[in-house]
JSON list of C-alpha atoms and ligand atoms in Angstrom, two decimals:
[
{"chain": "T", "resi": 1, "resn": "MET", "atom": "CA", "xyz": [-106.93, 54.69, 57.79]},
{"chain": "T", "resi": 2, "resn": "LEU", "atom": "CA", "xyz": [-103.81, 56.73, 56.89]},
{"chain": "T", "resi": 3, "resn": "LYS", "atom": "CA", "xyz": [-104.23, 58.52, 53.52]},
{"chain": "T", "resi": 4, "resn": "ILE", "atom": "CA", "xyz": [-101.30, 59.73, 51.50]},
{"chain": "T", "resi": 5, "resn": "SER", "atom": "CA", "xyz": [-101.83, 62.11, 48.54]},
{"chain": "T", "resi": 6, "resn": "ALA", "atom": "CA", "xyz": [-99.68, 64.46, 46.35]},
{"chain": "T", "resi": 7, "resn": "ILE", "atom": "CA", "xyz": [-100.07, 68.27, 46.35]},
{"chain": "T", "resi": 8, "resn": "PRO", "atom": "CA", "xyz": [-98.58, 69.48, 42.98]},
{"chain": "T", "resi": 9, "resn": "ALA", "atom": "CA", "xyz": [-96.49, 72.60, 43.40]},
{"chain": "T", "resi": 10, "resn": "PHE", "atom": "CA", "xyz": [-94.25, 74.58, 40.84]},
{"chain": "T", "resi": 11, "resn": "LYS", "atom": "CA", "xyz": [-93.61, 72.87, 37.58]},
{"chain": "T", "resi": 12, "resn": "ASP", "atom": "CA", "xyz": [-92.93, 69.23, 38.80]},
{"chain": "T", "resi": 13, "resn": "ASN", "atom": "CA", "xyz": [-92.54, 69.13, 42.92]},
{"chain": "T", "resi": 14, "resn": "TYR", "atom": "CA", "xyz": [-94.67, 66.92, 44.75]},
{"chain": "T", "resi": 15, "resn": "ILE", "atom": "CA", "xyz": [-95.58, 67.89, 48.33]},
{"chain": "T", "resi": 16, "resn": "TRP", "atom": "CA", "xyz": [-96.86, 64.76, 49.99]},
{"chain": "T", "resi": 17, "resn": "LEU", "atom": "CA", "xyz": [-99.69, 64.91, 52.12]},
{"chain": "T", "resi": 18, "resn": "LEU", "atom": "CA", "xyz": [-100.12, 62.36, 55.01]},
{"chain": "T", "resi": 19, "resn": "GLN", "atom": "CA", "xyz": [-103.59, 62.37, 56.59]},
{"chain": "T", "resi": 20, "resn": "ARG", "atom": "CA", "xyz": [-105.62, 60.66, 59.12]},
{"chain": "T", "resi": 21, "resn": "GLY", "atom": "CA", "xyz": [-108.90, 62.14, 60.06]},
{"chain": "T", "resi": 22, "resn": "ASN", "atom": "CA", "xyz": [-108.54, 65.98, 60.64]},
{"chain": "T", "resi": 23, "resn": "HIS", "atom": "CA", "xyz": [-104.66, 65.35, 61.16]},
{"chain": "T", "resi": 24, "resn": "THR", "atom": "CA", "xyz": [-102.04, 65.94, 58.65]},
{"chain": "T", "resi": 25, "resn": "VAL", "atom": "CA", "xyz": [-98.17, 65.89, 57.93]},
{"chain": "T", "resi": 26, "resn": "VAL", "atom": "CA", "xyz": [-96.52, 67.37, 54.68]},
{"chain": "T", "resi": 27, "resn": "VAL", "atom": "CA", "xyz": [-93.07, 66.38, 53.41]},
{"chain": "T", "resi": 28, "resn": "ASP", "atom": "CA", "xyz": [-90.91, 69.11, 51.52]},
{"chain": "T", "resi": 29, "resn": "PRO", "atom": "CA", "xyz": [-93.29, 72.07, 51.31]},
{"chain": "T", "resi": 30, "resn": "GLY", "atom": "CA", "xyz": [-91.24, 74.27, 48.96]},
{"chain": "T", "resi": 31, "resn": "ASP", "atom": "CA", "xyz": [-94.35, 76.36, 48.45]},
{"chain": "T", "resi": 32, "resn": "ALA", "atom": "CA", "xyz": [-97.04, 77.14, 51.42]},
{"chain": "T", "resi": 33, "resn": "THR", "atom": "CA", "xyz": [-100.03, 78.27, 48.89]},
{"chain": "T", "resi": 34, "resn": "PRO", "atom": "CA", "xyz": [-101.35, 75.05, 47.66]},
{"chain": "T", "resi": 35, "resn": "VAL", "atom": "CA", "xyz": [-100.88, 73.38, 51.13]},
{"chain": "T", "resi": 36, "resn": "ILE", "atom": "CA", "xyz": [-102.92, 76.40, 52.86]},
{"chain": "T", "resi": 37, "resn": "SER", "atom": "CA", "xyz": [-105.63, 75.97, 50.35]},
{"chain": "T", "resi": 38, "resn": "LEU", "atom": "CA", "xyz": [-105.95, 72.36, 50.59]},
{"chain": "T", "resi": 39, "resn": "LEU", "atom": "CA", "xyz": [-106.06, 72.42, 54.40]},
{"chain": "T", "resi": 40, "resn": "LYS", "atom": "CA", "xyz": [-108.37, 75.18, 54.89]},
{"chain": "T", "resi": 41, "resn": "ALA", "atom": "CA", "xyz": [-110.80, 74.00, 52.31]},
{"chain": "T", "resi": 42, "resn": "LEU", "atom": "CA", "xyz": [-110.81, 70.63, 54.05]},
{"chain": "T", "resi": 43, "resn": "SER", "atom": "CA", "xyz": [-110.50, 72.27, 57.72]},
{"chain": "T", "resi": 44, "resn": "LEU", "atom": "CA", "xyz": [-107.60, 69.96, 58.16]},
{"chain": "T", "resi": 45, "resn": "ASN", "atom": "CA", "xyz": [-104.88, 70.66, 61.01]},
{"chain": "T", "resi": 46, "resn": "LEU", "atom": "CA", "xyz": [-101.12, 70.66, 59.98]},
{"chain": "T", "resi": 47, "resn": "ASP", "atom": "CA", "xyz": [-99.43, 68.72, 62.81]},
{"chain": "T", "resi": 48, "resn": "ALA", "atom": "CA", "xyz": [-95.94, 68.41, 61.49]},
{"chain": "T", "resi": 49, "resn": "ILE", "atom": "CA", "xyz": [-93.47, 69.01, 58.52]},
{"chain": "T", "resi": 50, "resn": "LEU", "atom": "CA", "xyz": [-90.52, 66.88, 57.36]},
{"chain": "T", "resi": 51, "resn": "ILE", "atom": "CA", "xyz": [-87.85, 68.15, 55.61]},
{"chain": "T", "resi": 52, "resn": "THR", "atom": "CA", "xyz": [-85.56, 65.91, 53.53]},
{"chain": "T", "resi": 53, "resn": "HIS", "atom": "CA", "xyz": [-82.76, 68.28, 52.38]},
{"chain": "T", "resi": 54, "resn": "HIS", "atom": "CA", "xyz": [-82.06, 72.01, 52.59]},
{"chain": "T", "resi": 55, "resn": "HIS", "atom": "CA", "xyz": [-82.88, 72.88, 48.85]},
{"chain": "T", "resi": 56, "resn": "ALA", "atom": "CA", "xyz": [-85.36, 75.73, 48.27]},
{"chain": "T", "resi": 57, "resn": "ASP", "atom": "CA", "xyz": [-87.97, 73.92, 46.44]},
{"chain": "T", "resi": 58, "resn": "HIS", "atom": "CA", "xyz": [-88.31, 71.59, 49.49]},
{"chain": "T", "resi": 59, "resn": "ILE", "atom": "CA", "xyz": [-88.40, 74.38, 52.25]},
{"chain": "T", "resi": 60, "resn": "ASP", "atom": "CA", "xyz": [-89.45, 77.43, 51.09]},
{"chain": "T", "resi": 61, "resn": "GLY", "atom": "CA", "xyz": [-92.90, 77.14, 52.47]},
{"chain": "T", "resi": 62, "resn": "VAL", "atom": "CA", "xyz": [-92.23, 76.28, 55.93]},
{"chain": "T", "resi": 63, "resn": "ASN", "atom": "CA", "xyz": [-92.28, 79.73, 57.66]},
{"chain": "T", "resi": 64, "resn": "GLU", "atom": "CA", "xyz": [-95.47, 80.65, 56.04]},
{"chain": "T", "resi": 65, "resn": "LEU", "atom": "CA", "xyz": [-97.13, 77.56, 57.18]},
{"chain": "T", "resi": 66, "resn": "LEU", "atom": "CA", "xyz": [-95.84, 78.08, 60.57]},
{"chain": "T", "resi": 67, "resn": "ARG", "atom": "CA", "xyz": [-97.93, 81.42, 60.82]},
{"chain": "T", "resi": 68, "resn": "HIS", "atom": "CA", "xyz": [-100.91, 79.30, 60.18]},
{"chain": "T", "resi": 69, "resn": "TRP", "atom": "CA", "xyz": [-100.46, 75.98, 62.45]},
{"chain": "T", "resi": 70, "resn": "PRO", "atom": "CA", "xyz": [-98.12, 75.55, 65.23]},
{"chain": "T", "resi": 71, "resn": "ALA", "atom": "CA", "xyz": [-96.64, 72.56, 63.27]},
{"chain": "T", "resi": 72, "resn": "LYS", "atom": "CA", "xyz": [-93.63, 70.59, 64.48]},
{"chain": "T", "resi": 73, "resn": "VAL", "atom": "CA", "xyz": [-90.70, 70.64, 62.15]},
{"chain": "T", "resi": 74, "resn": "TYR", "atom": "CA", "xyz": [-88.27, 68.13, 61.59]},
{"chain": "T", "resi": 75, "resn": "ALA", "atom": "CA", "xyz": [-85.34, 68.55, 59.44]},
{"chain": "T", "resi": 76, "resn": "PRO", "atom": "CA", "xyz": [-81.72, 66.89, 59.01]},
{"chain": "T", "resi": 77, "resn": "LYS", "atom": "CA", "xyz": [-79.18, 68.06, 61.42]},
{"chain": "T", "resi": 78, "resn": "ARG", "atom": "CA", "xyz": [-76.28, 68.58, 58.82]},
{"chain": "T", "resi": 79, "resn": "SER", "atom": "CA", "xyz": [-77.91, 72.07, 57.72]},
{"chain": "T", "resi": 80, "resn": "GLN", "atom": "CA", "xyz": [-78.91, 75.26, 59.39]},
{"chain": "T", "resi": 81, "resn": "TYR", "atom": "CA", "xyz": [-82.50, 76.55, 58.92]},
{"chain": "T", "resi": 82, "resn": "ASN", "atom": "CA", "xyz": [-84.27, 79.93, 59.55]},
{"chain": "T", "resi": 83, "resn": "PHE", "atom": "CA", "xyz": [-87.51, 78.24, 61.00]},
{"chain": "T", "resi": 84, "resn": "PRO", "atom": "CA", "xyz": [-87.64, 76.32, 64.47]},
{"chain": "T", "resi": 85, "resn": "HIS", "atom": "CA", "xyz": [-87.35, 72.50, 64.08]},
{"chain": "T", "resi": 86, "resn": "GLN", "atom": "CA", "xyz": [-86.17, 69.49, 65.67]},
{"chain": "T", "resi": 87, "resn": "ALA", "atom": "CA", "xyz": [-82.62, 68.20, 63.96]},
{"chain": "T", "resi": 88, "resn": "VAL", "atom": "CA", "xyz": [-82.79, 64.48, 62.98]},
{"chain": "T", "resi": 89, "resn": "ALA", "atom": "CA", "xyz": [-80.20, 62.03, 62.10]},
{"chain": "T", "resi": 90, "resn": "GLU", "atom": "CA", "xyz": [-79.58, 58.32, 61.22]},
{"chain": "T", "resi": 91, "resn": "ASN", "atom": "CA", "xyz": [-82.29, 56.16, 63.16]},
{"chain": "T", "resi": 92, "resn": "SER", "atom": "CA", "xyz": [-84.05, 59.29, 64.62]},
{"chain": "T", "resi": 93, "resn": "ILE", "atom": "CA", "xyz": [-87.78, 58.10, 65.43]},
{"chain": "T", "resi": 94, "resn": "ILE", "atom": "CA", "xyz": [-90.28, 60.37, 64.46]},
{"chain": "T", "resi": 95, "resn": "GLN", "atom": "CA", "xyz": [-93.77, 59.96, 66.54]},
{"chain": "T", "resi": 96, "resn": "LEU", "atom": "CA", "xyz": [-96.68, 61.22, 64.91]},
{"chain": "T", "resi": 97, "resn": "GLY", "atom": "CA", "xyz": [-99.18, 60.21, 67.43]},
{"chain": "T", "resi": 98, "resn": "ALA", "atom": "CA", "xyz": [-102.31, 61.99, 65.64]},
{"chain": "T", "resi": 99, "resn": "LEU", "atom": "CA", "xyz": [-101.42, 60.01, 62.84]},
{"chain": "T", "resi": 100, "resn": "GLU", "atom": "CA", "xyz": [-100.63, 56.93, 64.46]},
{"chain": "T", "resi": 101, "resn": "LEU", "atom": "CA", "xyz": [-97.79, 56.48, 62.56]},
{"chain": "T", "resi": 102, "resn": "ASN", "atom": "CA", "xyz": [-93.73, 56.13, 63.47]},
{"chain": "T", "resi": 103, "resn": "LEU", "atom": "CA", "xyz": [-91.05, 57.03, 60.91]},
{"chain": "T", "resi": 104, "resn": "VAL", "atom": "CA", "xyz": [-87.56, 56.10, 61.04]},
{"chain": "T", "resi": 105, "resn": "VAL", "atom": "CA", "xyz": [-84.82, 58.40, 59.41]},
{"chain": "T", "resi": 106, "resn": "MET", "atom": "CA", "xyz": [-82.30, 57.19, 57.02]},
{"chain": "T", "resi": 107, "resn": "GLU", "atom": "CA", "xyz": [-79.23, 59.38, 56.02]},
{"chain": "T", "resi": 108, "resn": "LEU", "atom": "CA", "xyz": [-78.85, 59.63, 52.44]},
{"chain": "T", "resi": 109, "resn": "PRO", "atom": "CA", "xyz": [-76.21, 61.58, 51.61]},
{"chain": "T", "resi": 110, "resn": "GLY", "atom": "CA", "xyz": [-75.61, 62.17, 47.71]},
{"chain": "T", "resi": 111, "resn": "HIS", "atom": "CA", "xyz": [-77.85, 64.59, 46.28]},
{"chain": "T", "resi": 112, "resn": "THR", "atom": "CA", "xyz": [-76.87, 66.91, 48.95]},
{"chain": "T", "resi": 113, "resn": "LEU", "atom": "CA", "xyz": [-74.73, 65.93, 52.31]},
{"chain": "T", "resi": 114, "resn": "ASP", "atom": "CA", "xyz": [-77.59, 66.59, 54.58]},
{"chain": "T", "resi": 115, "resn": "HIS", "atom": "CA", "xyz": [-80.19, 64.50, 52.84]},
{"chain": "T", "resi": 116, "resn": "VAL", "atom": "CA", "xyz": [-82.31, 62.17, 54.81]},
{"chain": "T", "resi": 117, "resn": "GLY", "atom": "CA", "xyz": [-85.41, 59.88, 53.96]},
{"chain": "T", "resi": 118, "resn": "TYR", "atom": "CA", "xyz": [-88.22, 58.87, 56.34]},
{"chain": "T", "resi": 119, "resn": "TYR", "atom": "CA", "xyz": [-89.41, 55.37, 56.55]},
{"chain": "T", "resi": 120, "resn": "GLY", "atom": "CA", "xyz": [-92.36, 53.57, 58.01]},
{"chain": "T", "resi": 121, "resn": "ALA", "atom": "CA", "xyz": [-95.77, 52.26, 57.42]},
{"chain": "T", "resi": 122, "resn": "ASN", "atom": "CA", "xyz": [-94.36, 50.54, 54.39]},
{"chain": "T", "resi": 123, "resn": "SER", "atom": "CA", "xyz": [-93.46, 53.96, 52.81]},
{"chain": "T", "resi": 124, "resn": "LEU", "atom": "CA", "xyz": [-90.43, 55.89, 52.14]},
{"chain": "T", "resi": 125, "resn": "PHE", "atom": "CA", "xyz": [-90.29, 59.51, 51.65]},
{"chain": "T", "resi": 126, "resn": "CYS", "atom": "CA", "xyz": [-86.94, 59.98, 49.92]},
{"chain": "T", "resi": 127, "resn": "GLY", "atom": "CA", "xyz": [-87.14, 63.56, 48.63]},
{"chain": "T", "resi": 128, "resn": "ASP", "atom": "CA", "xyz": [-84.58, 63.77, 45.56]},
{"chain": "T", "resi": 129, "resn": "THR", "atom": "CA", "xyz": [-82.55, 60.80, 46.38]},
{"chain": "T", "resi": 130, "resn": "LEU", "atom": "CA", "xyz": [-84.59, 57.88, 44.41]},
{"chain": "T", "resi": 131, "resn": "PHE", "atom": "CA", "xyz": [-86.54, 58.96, 41.65]},
{"chain": "T", "resi": 132, "resn": "GLY", "atom": "CA", "xyz": [-89.18, 56.86, 39.68]},
{"chain": "T", "resi": 133, "resn": "GLY", "atom": "CA", "xyz": [-86.83, 55.34, 37.14]},
{"chain": "T", "resi": 134, "resn": "GLY", "atom": "CA", "xyz": [-84.00, 57.42, 38.23]},
{"chain": "T", "resi": 135, "resn": "CYS", "atom": "CA", "xyz": [-82.12, 59.55, 40.77]},
{"chain": "T", "resi": 136, "resn": "GLY", "atom": "CA", "xyz": [-81.07, 62.91, 42.13]},
{"chain": "T", "resi": 137, "resn": "ARG", "atom": "CA", "xyz": [-78.12, 64.82, 40.90]},
{"chain": "T", "resi": 138, "resn": "LEU", "atom": "CA", "xyz": [-74.94, 64.82, 42.39]},
{"chain": "T", "resi": 139, "resn": "PHE", "atom": "CA", "xyz": [-74.84, 68.48, 43.96]},
{"chain": "T", "resi": 140, "resn": "GLU", "atom": "CA", "xyz": [-72.70, 67.94, 46.87]},
{"chain": "T", "resi": 141, "resn": "GLY", "atom": "CA", "xyz": [-71.94, 64.08, 47.38]},
{"chain": "T", "resi": 142, "resn": "THR", "atom": "CA", "xyz": [-69.91, 61.78, 45.51]},
{"chain": "T", "resi": 143, "resn": "PRO", "atom": "CA", "xyz": [-70.92, 58.79, 43.23]},
{"chain": "T", "resi": 144, "resn": "GLN", "atom": "CA", "xyz": [-69.96, 56.23, 45.80]},
{"chain": "T", "resi": 145, "resn": "GLN", "atom": "CA", "xyz": [-71.95, 57.98, 48.50]},
{"chain": "T", "resi": 146, "resn": "MET", "atom": "CA", "xyz": [-74.95, 58.27, 46.29]},
{"chain": "T", "resi": 147, "resn": "TYR", "atom": "CA", "xyz": [-74.64, 54.92, 45.11]},
{"chain": "T", "resi": 148, "resn": "LEU", "atom": "CA", "xyz": [-74.22, 53.50, 48.88]},
{"chain": "T", "resi": 149, "resn": "ALA", "atom": "CA", "xyz": [-77.66, 55.57, 49.69]},
{"chain": "T", "resi": 150, "resn": "LEU", "atom": "CA", "xyz": [-79.36, 53.94, 46.94]},
{"chain": "T", "resi": 151, "resn": "GLN", "atom": "CA", "xyz": [-78.03, 50.69, 47.80]},
{"chain": "T", "resi": 152, "resn": "ARG", "atom": "CA", "xyz": [-79.67, 50.96, 51.39]},
{"chain": "T", "resi": 153, "resn": "LEU", "atom": "CA", "xyz": [-83.21, 51.79, 49.72]},
{"chain": "T", "resi": 154, "resn": "ALA", "atom": "CA", "xyz": [-82.56, 48.98, 47.05]},
{"chain": "T", "resi": 155, "resn": "ASN", "atom": "CA", "xyz": [-82.46, 46.64, 50.14]},
{"chain": "T", "resi": 156, "resn": "LEU", "atom": "CA", "xyz": [-85.68, 47.51, 51.75]},
{"chain": "T", "resi": 157, "resn": "PRO", "atom": "CA", "xyz": [-88.86, 45.57, 51.63]},
{"chain": "T", "resi": 158, "resn": "GLU", "atom": "CA", "xyz": [-89.75, 45.10, 47.90]},
{"chain": "T", "resi": 159, "resn": "ASP", "atom": "CA", "xyz": [-93.30, 46.09, 48.56]},
{"chain": "T", "resi": 160, "resn": "THR", "atom": "CA", "xyz": [-92.34, 49.39, 50.18]},
{"chain": "T", "resi": 161, "resn": "ALA", "atom": "CA", "xyz": [-93.92, 52.44, 48.45]},
{"chain": "T", "resi": 162, "resn": "ILE", "atom": "CA", "xyz": [-91.62, 55.09, 47.06]},
{"chain": "T", "resi": 163, "resn": "TYR", "atom": "CA", "xyz": [-92.66, 59.00, 47.25]},
{"chain": "T", "resi": 164, "resn": "CYS", "atom": "CA", "xyz": [-90.13, 60.95, 45.69]},
{"chain": "T", "resi": 165, "resn": "ALA", "atom": "CA", "xyz": [-90.33, 64.80, 45.56]},
{"chain": "T", "resi": 166, "resn": "HIS", "atom": "CA", "xyz": [-90.47, 65.24, 41.82]},
{"chain": "T", "resi": 167, "resn": "GLU", "atom": "CA", "xyz": [-92.36, 63.95, 38.76]},
{"chain": "T", "resi": 168, "resn": "TYR", "atom": "CA", "xyz": [-89.40, 63.12, 36.47]},
{"chain": "T", "resi": 169, "resn": "THR", "atom": "CA", "xyz": [-90.42, 59.41, 36.01]},
{"chain": "T", "resi": 170, "resn": "GLN", "atom": "CA", "xyz": [-91.41, 59.51, 32.36]},
{"chain": "T", "resi": 171, "resn": "HIS", "atom": "CA", "xyz": [-88.06, 61.28, 31.04]},
{"chain": "T", "resi": 172, "resn": "ASN", "atom": "CA", "xyz": [-86.00, 58.68, 33.53]},
{"chain": "T", "resi": 173, "resn": "LEU", "atom": "CA", "xyz": [-87.59, 55.74, 31.74]},
{"chain": "T", "resi": 174, "resn": "GLU", "atom": "CA", "xyz": [-86.84, 57.14, 28.37]},
{"chain": "T", "resi": 175, "resn": "PHE", "atom": "CA", "xyz": [-82.97, 57.54, 29.44]},
{"chain": "T", "resi": 176, "resn": "ALA", "atom": "CA", "xyz": [-83.22, 53.86, 31.09]},
{"chain": "T", "resi": 177, "resn": "LEU", "atom": "CA", "xyz": [-84.44, 52.56, 27.67]},
{"chain": "T", "resi": 178, "resn": "SER", "atom": "CA", "xyz": [-81.78, 53.85, 25.77]},
{"chain": "T", "resi": 179, "resn": "LEU", "atom": "CA", "xyz": [-79.44, 51.83, 28.07]},
{"chain": "T", "resi": 180, "resn": "GLU", "atom": "CA", "xyz": [-81.45, 48.77, 28.16]},
{"chain": "T", "resi": 181, "resn": "PRO", "atom": "CA", "xyz": [-83.88, 48.54, 25.04]},
{"chain": "T", "resi": 182, "resn": "ASP", "atom": "CA", "xyz": [-84.33, 44.94, 25.87]},
{"chain": "T", "resi": 183, "resn": "ASN", "atom": "CA", "xyz": [-85.82, 45.22, 29.41]},
{"chain": "T", "resi": 184, "resn": "VAL", "atom": "CA", "xyz": [-89.45, 44.12, 28.99]},
{"chain": "T", "resi": 185, "resn": "ALA", "atom": "CA", "xyz": [-90.66, 45.36, 32.33]},
{"chain": "T", "resi": 186, "resn": "LEU", "atom": "CA", "xyz": [-89.15, 48.78, 31.31]},
{"chain": "T", "resi": 187, "resn": "THR", "atom": "CA", "xyz": [-91.05, 48.96, 28.30]},
{"chain": "T", "resi": 188, "resn": "GLN", "atom": "CA", "xyz": [-94.13, 48.07, 30.14]},
{"chain": "T", "resi": 189, "resn": "ARG", "atom": "CA", "xyz": [-93.45, 50.86, 32.69]},
{"chain": "T", "resi": 190, "resn": "LEU", "atom": "CA", "xyz": [-93.01, 53.38, 30.31]},
{"chain": "T", "resi": 191, "resn": "ALA", "atom": "CA", "xyz": [-96.19, 52.59, 28.69]},
{"chain": "T", "resi": 192, "resn": "ASP", "atom": "CA", "xyz": [-98.05, 52.77, 31.84]},
{"chain": "T", "resi": 193, "resn": "VAL", "atom": "CA", "xyz": [-96.17, 56.08, 32.93]},
{"chain": "T", "resi": 194, "resn": "SER", "atom": "CA", "xyz": [-97.12, 57.73, 29.61]},
{"chain": "T", "resi": 195, "resn": "LEU", "atom": "CA", "xyz": [-100.61, 56.98, 30.00]},
{"chain": "T", "resi": 196, "resn": "GLN", "atom": "CA", "xyz": [-100.87, 58.28, 33.73]},
{"chain": "T", "resi": 197, "resn": "ARG", "atom": "CA", "xyz": [-99.26, 61.15, 32.60]},
{"chain": "T", "resi": 198, "resn": "GLN", "atom": "CA", "xyz": [-101.49, 61.79, 29.76]},
{"chain": "T", "resi": 199, "resn": "LYS", "atom": "CA", "xyz": [-104.55, 61.55, 32.59]},
{"chain": "T", "resi": 200, "resn": "GLY", "atom": "CA", "xyz": [-102.56, 64.02, 34.49]},
{"chain": "T", "resi": 201, "resn": "GLU", "atom": "CA", "xyz": [-102.03, 61.40, 37.19]},
{"chain": "T", "resi": 202, "resn": "PRO", "atom": "CA", "xyz": [-98.96, 61.19, 39.28]},
{"chain": "T", "resi": 203, "resn": "SER", "atom": "CA", "xyz": [-96.64, 58.40, 38.36]},
{"chain": "T", "resi": 204, "resn": "LEU", "atom": "CA", "xyz": [-95.99, 57.83, 42.00]},
{"chain": "T", "resi": 205, "resn": "PRO", "atom": "CA", "xyz": [-95.94, 56.27, 44.46]},
{"chain": "T", "resi": 206, "resn": "SER", "atom": "CA", "xyz": [-93.36, 53.59, 42.96]},
{"chain": "T", "resi": 207, "resn": "THR", "atom": "CA", "xyz": [-92.25, 50.34, 44.79]},
{"chain": "T", "resi": 208, "resn": "ILE", "atom": "CA", "xyz": [-89.05, 49.25, 45.31]},
{"chain": "T", "resi": 209, "resn": "ARG", "atom": "CA", "xyz": [-89.76, 46.16, 43.42]},
{"chain": "T", "resi": 210, "resn": "LEU", "atom": "CA", "xyz": [-90.66, 48.23, 40.21]},
{"chain": "T", "resi": 211, "resn": "GLU", "atom": "CA", "xyz": [-87.33, 50.23, 40.71]},
{"chain": "T", "resi": 212, "resn": "LEU", "atom": "CA", "xyz": [-85.55, 47.19, 40.95]},
{"chain": "T", "resi": 213, "resn": "GLU", "atom": "CA", "xyz": [-86.76, 45.83, 37.84]},
{"chain": "T", "resi": 214, "resn": "THR", "atom": "CA", "xyz": [-86.58, 49.21, 35.70]},
{"chain": "T", "resi": 215, "resn": "ASN", "atom": "CA", "xyz": [-84.27, 51.63, 37.50]},
{"chain": "T", "resi": 216, "resn": "PRO", "atom": "CA", "xyz": [-80.63, 51.82, 35.67]},
{"chain": "T", "resi": 217, "resn": "PHE", "atom": "CA", "xyz": [-79.18, 53.29, 38.87]},
{"chain": "T", "resi": 218, "resn": "LEU", "atom": "CA", "xyz": [-80.21, 50.21, 41.13]},
{"chain": "T", "resi": 219, "resn": "ARG", "atom": "CA", "xyz": [-79.10, 48.02, 38.18]},
{"chain": "T", "resi": 220, "resn": "CYS", "atom": "CA", "xyz": [-75.36, 48.45, 38.29]},
{"chain": "T", "resi": 221, "resn": "LEU", "atom": "CA", "xyz": [-74.65, 44.93, 38.30]},
{"chain": "T", "resi": 222, "resn": "LYS", "atom": "CA", "xyz": [-76.65, 44.01, 35.39]},
{"chain": "T", "resi": 223, "resn": "PRO", "atom": "CA", "xyz": [-74.46, 43.21, 32.25]},
{"chain": "T", "resi": 224, "resn": "ALA", "atom": "CA", "xyz": [-76.65, 44.99, 29.89]},
{"chain": "T", "resi": 225, "resn": "ILE", "atom": "CA", "xyz": [-76.27, 48.44, 32.01]},
{"chain": "T", "resi": 226, "resn": "GLN", "atom": "CA", "xyz": [-72.54, 47.79, 32.50]},
{"chain": "T", "resi": 227, "resn": "HIS", "atom": "CA", "xyz": [-72.03, 47.41, 28.73]},
{"chain": "T", "resi": 228, "resn": "ALA", "atom": "CA", "xyz": [-74.13, 50.67, 28.17]},
{"chain": "T", "resi": 229, "resn": "ALA", "atom": "CA", "xyz": [-71.61, 52.20, 30.55]},
{"chain": "T", "resi": 230, "resn": "GLY", "atom": "CA", "xyz": [-68.82, 51.11, 28.48]},
{"chain": "T", "resi": 231, "resn": "PHE", "atom": "CA", "xyz": [-67.59, 48.25, 30.51]},
{"chain": "T", "resi": 232, "resn": "ASN", "atom": "CA", "xyz": [-67.44, 44.90, 29.26]},
{"chain": "T", "resi": 233, "resn": "PRO", "atom": "CA", "xyz": [-69.23, 42.70, 31.56]},
{"chain": "T", "resi": 234, "resn": "SER", "atom": "CA", "xyz": [-67.58, 39.30, 30.20]},
{"chain": "T", "resi": 235, "resn": "THR", "atom": "CA", "xyz": [-63.74, 40.19, 30.83]},
{"chain": "T", "resi": 236, "resn": "ALA", "atom": "CA", "xyz": [-64.01, 42.76, 33.66]},
{"chain": "T", "resi": 237, "resn": "ILE", "atom": "CA", "xyz": [-64.79, 40.60, 36.45]},
{"chain": "T", "resi": 238, "resn": "ASN", "atom": "CA", "xyz": [-64.31, 43.13, 38.98]},
{"chain": "T", "resi": 239, "resn": "VAL", "atom": "CA", "xyz": [-66.57, 45.86, 37.52]},
{"chain": "T", "resi": 240, "resn": "ASP", "atom": "CA", "xyz": [-67.21, 48.43, 40.21]},
{"chain": "T", "resi": 241, "resn": "PRO", "atom": "CA", "xyz": [-70.80, 49.06, 40.43]},
{"chain": "T", "resi": 242, "resn": "ALA", "atom": "CA", "xyz": [-70.36, 52.56, 41.94]},
{"chain": "T", "resi": 243, "resn": "GLU", "atom": "CA", "xyz": [-68.21, 53.32, 38.89]},
{"chain": "T", "resi": 244, "resn": "VAL", "atom": "CA", "xyz": [-71.00, 52.14, 36.69]},
{"chain": "T", "resi": 245, "resn": "PHE", "atom": "CA", "xyz": [-73.24, 54.18, 38.49]},
{"chain": "T", "resi": 246, "resn": "SER", "atom": "CA", "xyz": [-71.09, 57.35, 38.02]},
{"chain": "T", "resi": 247, "resn": "VAL", "atom": "CA", "xyz": [-70.90, 56.49, 34.50]},
{"chain": "T", "resi": 248, "resn": "ILE", "atom": "CA", "xyz": [-74.63, 56.43, 33.83]},
{"chain": "T", "resi": 249, "resn": "ARG", "atom": "CA", "xyz": [-75.18, 59.58, 36.41]},
{"chain": "T", "resi": 250, "resn": "SER", "atom": "CA", "xyz": [-73.07, 61.56, 33.75]},
{"chain": "T", "resi": 251, "resn": "LEU", "atom": "CA", "xyz": [-74.83, 60.27, 30.90]},
{"chain": "T", "resi": 252, "resn": "ARG", "atom": "CA", "xyz": [-78.02, 61.07, 32.58]},
{"chain": "T", "resi": 253, "resn": "ASN", "atom": "CA", "xyz": [-77.04, 64.54, 33.23]},
{"chain": "T", "resi": 254, "resn": "HIS", "atom": "CA", "xyz": [-76.64, 65.22, 29.41]},
{"chain": "T", "resi": 255, "resn": "TYR", "atom": "CA", "xyz": [-79.70, 63.33, 28.14]},
{"chain": "W", "resi": 301, "resn": "ZN", "atom": "ZN1", "xyz": [-82.95, 69.10, 45.99]},
{"chain": "W", "resi": 302, "resn": "FE", "atom": "FE1", "xyz": [-85.95, 69.51, 44.48]}
]
């Protein structure tokens, strides 16, 4: 059976660990230390490393991990890296034979221009693109690019499990509720997540279904969100959802 678990790193990063038998893959190892301790303790082999984008908190552990295991590294072709890797782009297929798992690459520019996601086995590893109840900041891309990337994810099957790289869900949901105080699913999710966090459990994985119900960045066509963004949904028939997205992304930056 394929097992997926979170290795916490830094203040609020998750390095996702995929495991079948004693074979493993990690996603975005910004820090090698917690990965090495865990794999050594359980006598597991690191087969591969998946990178979603070039930020330090997602790649800085790679060289150290490669000193311990001859793992194959996959990283987006738009960036350069100081470690050996196979460059991936839209529709690249990652065959992880020992894990009996194939993943397909989706290019998701917005947070950075090189950003990719890895999709397969009903799961999405989306780095800093989609977060629980939110989305990544726009460091390199335009709001239009990010909106489009998020729309692609919104169209994945609703039961797709969402593995993001940060534990930002609770604060994201508090912001979401400030935009949509009457969203019952959102109120419920915030209560659920608060409880999980009190117990020290991750709020992830989420699902596309849950995000569609509660994530304002996937709800730019909803009148309540458009209203909160300062548009009048009843008179403005042609409100551009990417513009709504842009406004609420700015609001979130200062929340
Ligand atoms: Zn990042
Ligand atoms: Fe990050």
